[in-house]
Amino acid sequence: MTHSYFVSPDWLEAHLQDPNVRVVDATIFFDVDNEAMIQSGQKQFETHHIPGTVEANLMELSDPTAELPFTVMQHEDFVKALEKMGISDETHVVVYDSGPQVGVEFSASIWAARLAWQMLYAGLTKVSILEGGFDRWLLEERPVSKEIVDYPEGQLNVQQQDHYFVDKKEVLAAIKADNIQIIDALSPDQYRGVSAPYGPDRAGHIPGSKNVFYGSLADPATGRLLDRAILSQIFEEAGVLTDTVEAILYCGFGVGASWLFMVLKELGKEKIAVYDGSMDEWTQDDQLPIEKDSSL
């Protein structure tokens, strides 16, 4: 049976008692209007979560020595953290979150996708996202719990999948490569250079990249992915579904790009990598090129 990188609430509810399924809450609350712009979902987890779930704090599952937020941590440290959640080689991990950003009108499980990408990069294979996330689970009035469950430590024997990760040197080389397409997962305004969170001199996108906004791939009301045919058309137009083309995905700090990664995996794409530093890193180096919409 082909592995699915997304599972439905029906599937998950039917498998809550399965000892080989581990549900993980990766919620992060990203609120640009709050002084503490990025907060973990710990308080929410303590009051209600899907029964049997363990919490994963993405801020703690990042490299503590890195200057950039959510930088992927060392392989051995990440694997040990997963084992403490009771995850083993045979475990099917299902990750969920509570939406991408406070107050937005689109849906995308970007935080769940970030953790799922980290797991796949670390070498796990049985990783899925709950389609629609916790919001859909609550909307459908499915069971919740406040019980905190401790599982016996798992055992993982996994090898890091280096082809899922690229750095800025590889991205720079990819700009002129015929068999690589770079994809910008940020909003159209940020891609074009209309919105300039990194300053007017560093507004825009990596040259040659095409724009597939991470918030455009799911139904805003339910969080369900768009029809697979529509998703395929979006990525075909972006030029990345051809088997011979590698897709390099980036966003602000590698989180929205991870959502595109998981959607592409669901569509059967194999040649995909996330630029972990993304625009947070790229814009800090004045030697790296950026282009805007020519009409601006």
XYZ file of C-alpha atoms in Angstrom:
296
model
C 0.000 0.000 0.000
C 1.334 3.432 -0.978
C 2.045 5.678 1.992
C -0.112 8.796 2.230
C 1.483 11.968 3.522
C -1.945 13.230 4.605
C -4.554 11.380 6.654
C -8.181 12.321 7.258
C -9.784 12.889 10.676
C -11.841 9.730 10.055
C -8.674 7.691 9.573
C -6.986 9.125 12.631
C -9.958 8.693 14.938
C -10.176 5.046 13.852
C -6.476 4.560 14.668
C -6.191 6.414 18.001
C -5.770 3.116 19.856
C -3.234 1.737 17.410
C 0.074 1.335 19.312
C 2.007 1.887 16.083
C 0.466 5.329 15.524
C 1.923 8.315 17.366
C 0.057 11.611 17.154
C 2.161 14.751 17.592
C 0.939 18.314 18.205
C 3.342 20.779 16.560
C 1.243 23.909 17.136
C 2.969 27.274 17.036
C 1.023 30.513 17.386
C 2.463 33.076 14.975
C 0.938 36.484 15.675
C 2.542 39.488 13.994
C 0.454 41.853 16.145
C 1.716 40.368 19.412
C 4.942 41.467 21.097
C 5.749 37.774 21.557
C 5.252 37.080 17.856
C 6.053 33.357 18.043
C 4.702 31.253 20.900
C 4.512 27.518 21.454
C 1.175 25.745 21.684
C 1.960 24.331 25.120
C -0.816 26.147 27.006
C -3.422 24.978 24.508
C -2.021 21.447 24.599
C -2.394 21.359 28.384
C -6.102 22.202 28.134
C -7.136 20.112 25.123
C -5.592 17.991 22.406
C -6.343 14.878 20.399
C -6.322 11.895 22.811
C -2.964 10.192 23.149
C -1.067 13.073 21.544
C 2.434 14.146 22.532
C 3.571 17.743 22.215
C 6.523 18.793 20.056
C 7.826 22.308 20.624
C 9.384 23.314 17.304
C 11.404 26.038 18.977
C 13.095 23.376 21.097
C 13.474 21.089 18.076
C 15.662 23.648 16.307
C 19.406 24.271 16.460
C 19.978 26.213 19.711
C 23.252 27.666 18.387
C 21.816 29.026 15.122
C 21.205 32.723 14.518
C 18.120 32.043 12.403
C 14.821 30.759 13.837
C 13.755 27.152 13.303
C 17.103 26.105 11.849
C 17.230 22.328 11.557
C 19.018 20.779 14.540
C 21.794 18.199 14.587
C 20.647 14.775 13.400
C 21.585 12.862 16.546
C 19.894 15.385 18.858
C 16.710 15.403 16.789
C 16.513 11.611 16.679
C 16.927 11.415 20.465
C 14.096 13.935 20.897
C 11.820 11.802 18.708
C 12.707 8.658 20.623
C 11.652 10.400 23.848
C 8.209 10.853 22.257
C 7.958 7.082 21.923
C 8.722 7.036 18.203
C 10.410 3.978 16.705
C 11.177 2.696 13.220
C 7.777 1.021 12.916
C 5.809 4.049 14.161
C 3.432 5.884 11.843
C 3.687 9.505 12.987
C 0.726 11.830 12.390
C 1.447 15.514 12.985
C -1.067 18.326 13.380
C -1.165 22.002 14.322
C -3.673 24.825 14.847
C -3.162 26.800 11.662
C -0.411 28.897 10.093
C -0.890 32.334 11.618
C -3.284 34.083 13.973
C -6.020 36.032 12.180
C -5.396 34.971 8.577
C -8.118 33.838 6.195
C -6.264 30.931 4.622
C -5.406 27.445 5.853
C -2.101 25.584 5.785
C -0.611 23.208 8.366
C 2.827 24.763 7.998
C 4.055 23.974 11.521
C 3.003 20.347 11.227
C 4.661 20.296 7.812
C 7.878 21.741 9.222
C 8.133 18.929 11.764
C 7.105 16.349 9.152
C 9.842 17.608 6.805
C 12.387 17.444 9.622
C 11.344 13.854 10.290
C 11.631 12.850 6.635
C 14.976 14.641 6.395
C 16.112 12.682 9.468
C 15.243 9.437 7.693
C 11.801 8.507 8.985
C 9.419 7.254 6.302
C 5.998 6.804 7.919
C 5.082 10.450 8.473
C 1.736 12.097 7.704
C -0.103 15.352 8.385
C -3.659 15.456 9.712
C -5.542 17.103 6.852
C -7.301 20.179 8.177
C -5.390 20.083 11.449
C -6.796 20.574 14.923
C -9.244 23.241 13.743
C -11.029 20.744 11.507
C -10.904 18.114 14.262
C -12.691 20.508 16.629
C -15.106 21.680 13.926
C -16.197 18.070 13.420
C -16.636 17.659 17.200
C -14.216 14.788 17.526
C -12.845 13.662 20.923
C -10.307 15.724 22.850
C -8.438 15.159 26.092
C -6.244 17.028 28.552
C -4.479 13.874 29.731
C -0.707 14.007 29.287
C 0.568 10.597 28.181
C 4.146 9.396 28.605
C 5.244 6.622 26.258
C 8.187 4.241 26.610
C 11.243 5.565 24.791
C 11.391 4.477 21.172
C 14.304 3.298 19.083
C 15.178 4.753 15.709
C 17.784 3.503 13.272
C 17.604 6.141 10.564
C 19.966 7.831 8.145
C 19.731 11.513 7.264
C 18.341 12.124 3.780
C 20.686 14.868 2.610
C 18.890 15.369 -0.720
C 15.942 16.986 1.102
C 18.089 19.924 2.265
C 19.953 22.700 0.427
C 22.022 25.665 1.610
C 22.478 29.108 0.062
C 25.474 28.054 -2.039
C 23.388 25.324 -3.664
C 20.519 27.751 -4.242
C 22.864 30.275 -5.853
C 24.164 27.568 -8.196
C 20.610 26.435 -8.937
C 19.591 29.841 -10.340
C 21.267 29.048 -13.655
C 20.657 25.287 -13.668
C 18.382 23.966 -16.429
C 17.105 21.003 -14.408
C 16.246 22.855 -11.180
C 13.246 25.077 -10.518
C 13.242 27.303 -7.443
C 9.837 27.935 -5.856
C 8.993 30.881 -3.590
C 6.237 29.910 -1.121
C 5.616 33.429 0.167
C 2.666 35.674 -0.631
C 2.390 37.179 -4.140
C 2.990 40.673 -2.716
C 6.171 39.605 -0.978
C 7.328 37.696 -4.058
C 6.769 40.729 -6.288
C 8.463 43.105 -3.833
C 5.322 45.054 -2.912
C 5.630 43.853 0.674
C 9.149 44.330 2.021
C 9.640 42.770 5.481
C 13.422 42.681 4.930
C 13.606 46.315 3.842
C 13.097 47.992 0.447
C 16.622 47.178 -0.736
C 16.065 43.453 -0.193
C 12.460 43.175 -1.346
C 11.450 40.599 -3.940
C 12.498 37.041 -4.676
C 15.426 34.850 -5.617
C 16.048 35.257 -9.378
C 14.398 32.621 -11.532
C 12.021 31.479 -8.822
C 8.311 31.015 -9.415
C 5.626 31.781 -6.872
C 3.314 29.191 -5.301
C 1.869 30.775 -2.158
C 1.674 28.269 0.678
C -1.733 29.641 1.656
C -3.300 28.800 -1.714
C -3.331 24.997 -1.537
C -6.171 24.231 0.886
C -9.817 25.124 1.473
C -9.822 28.090 3.904
C -12.951 26.850 5.668
C -12.048 23.207 6.260
C -8.301 22.995 5.758
C -8.749 20.175 3.285
C -6.267 20.133 0.432
C -7.588 21.255 -2.910
C -8.503 18.541 -5.370
C -5.397 16.647 -6.454
C -6.000 17.608 -10.081
C -5.993 21.303 -9.141
C -2.838 20.901 -7.069
C -1.145 19.091 -9.934
C -2.081 21.900 -12.307
C -0.642 24.526 -9.924
C 2.689 22.744 -9.707
C 2.748 21.827 -13.397
C 2.423 25.523 -14.220
C 5.311 26.157 -11.819
C 7.361 23.649 -13.799
C 8.206 21.184 -11.040
C 6.177 18.015 -11.696
C 8.458 16.785 -14.469
C 10.542 13.862 -13.193
C 13.786 15.336 -14.507
C 13.338 18.654 -12.671
C 14.376 19.146 -9.052
C 12.294 21.577 -6.992
C 13.986 23.806 -4.424
C 11.507 25.411 -2.043
C 11.968 28.481 0.131
C 9.930 31.004 2.124
C 10.820 33.236 5.076
C 12.458 30.720 7.406
C 11.758 27.309 5.909
C 8.307 26.670 7.385
C 5.873 27.547 4.584
C 8.277 25.848 2.177
C 7.906 22.655 4.214
C 4.154 22.745 3.531
C 4.833 22.800 -0.215
C 7.296 19.952 0.314
C 4.630 17.757 1.928
C 2.016 18.581 -0.710
C 4.495 17.724 -3.463
C 5.334 14.448 -1.689
C 1.619 13.643 -1.686
C 1.566 14.303 -5.427
C 4.394 11.800 -5.892
C 7.260 14.247 -6.402
C 10.626 12.843 -5.331
C 13.216 15.429 -6.360
C 12.455 18.119 -3.767
C 14.533 20.041 -1.245
C 13.914 22.826 1.258
C 16.257 25.799 1.504
C 16.367 25.901 5.280
C 17.740 29.433 5.682
C 15.287 30.827 3.124
C 14.846 34.612 2.858
C 15.851 35.189 6.490
C 19.340 34.123 5.481
C 19.374 35.165 1.806
C 18.450 38.803 2.462
C 21.234 39.225 5.029
C 23.925 38.649 2.404
C 24.187 41.692 0.127
C 26.201 39.649 -2.352
C 23.224 37.416 -3.103
C 20.888 38.569 -5.900
C 17.235 39.537 -5.461
C 14.815 40.675 -8.127
C 11.473 42.486 -8.002
C 8.501 42.616 -10.295
C 9.639 44.685 -13.284
C 6.580 46.937 -12.991
C 7.624 48.232 -9.552
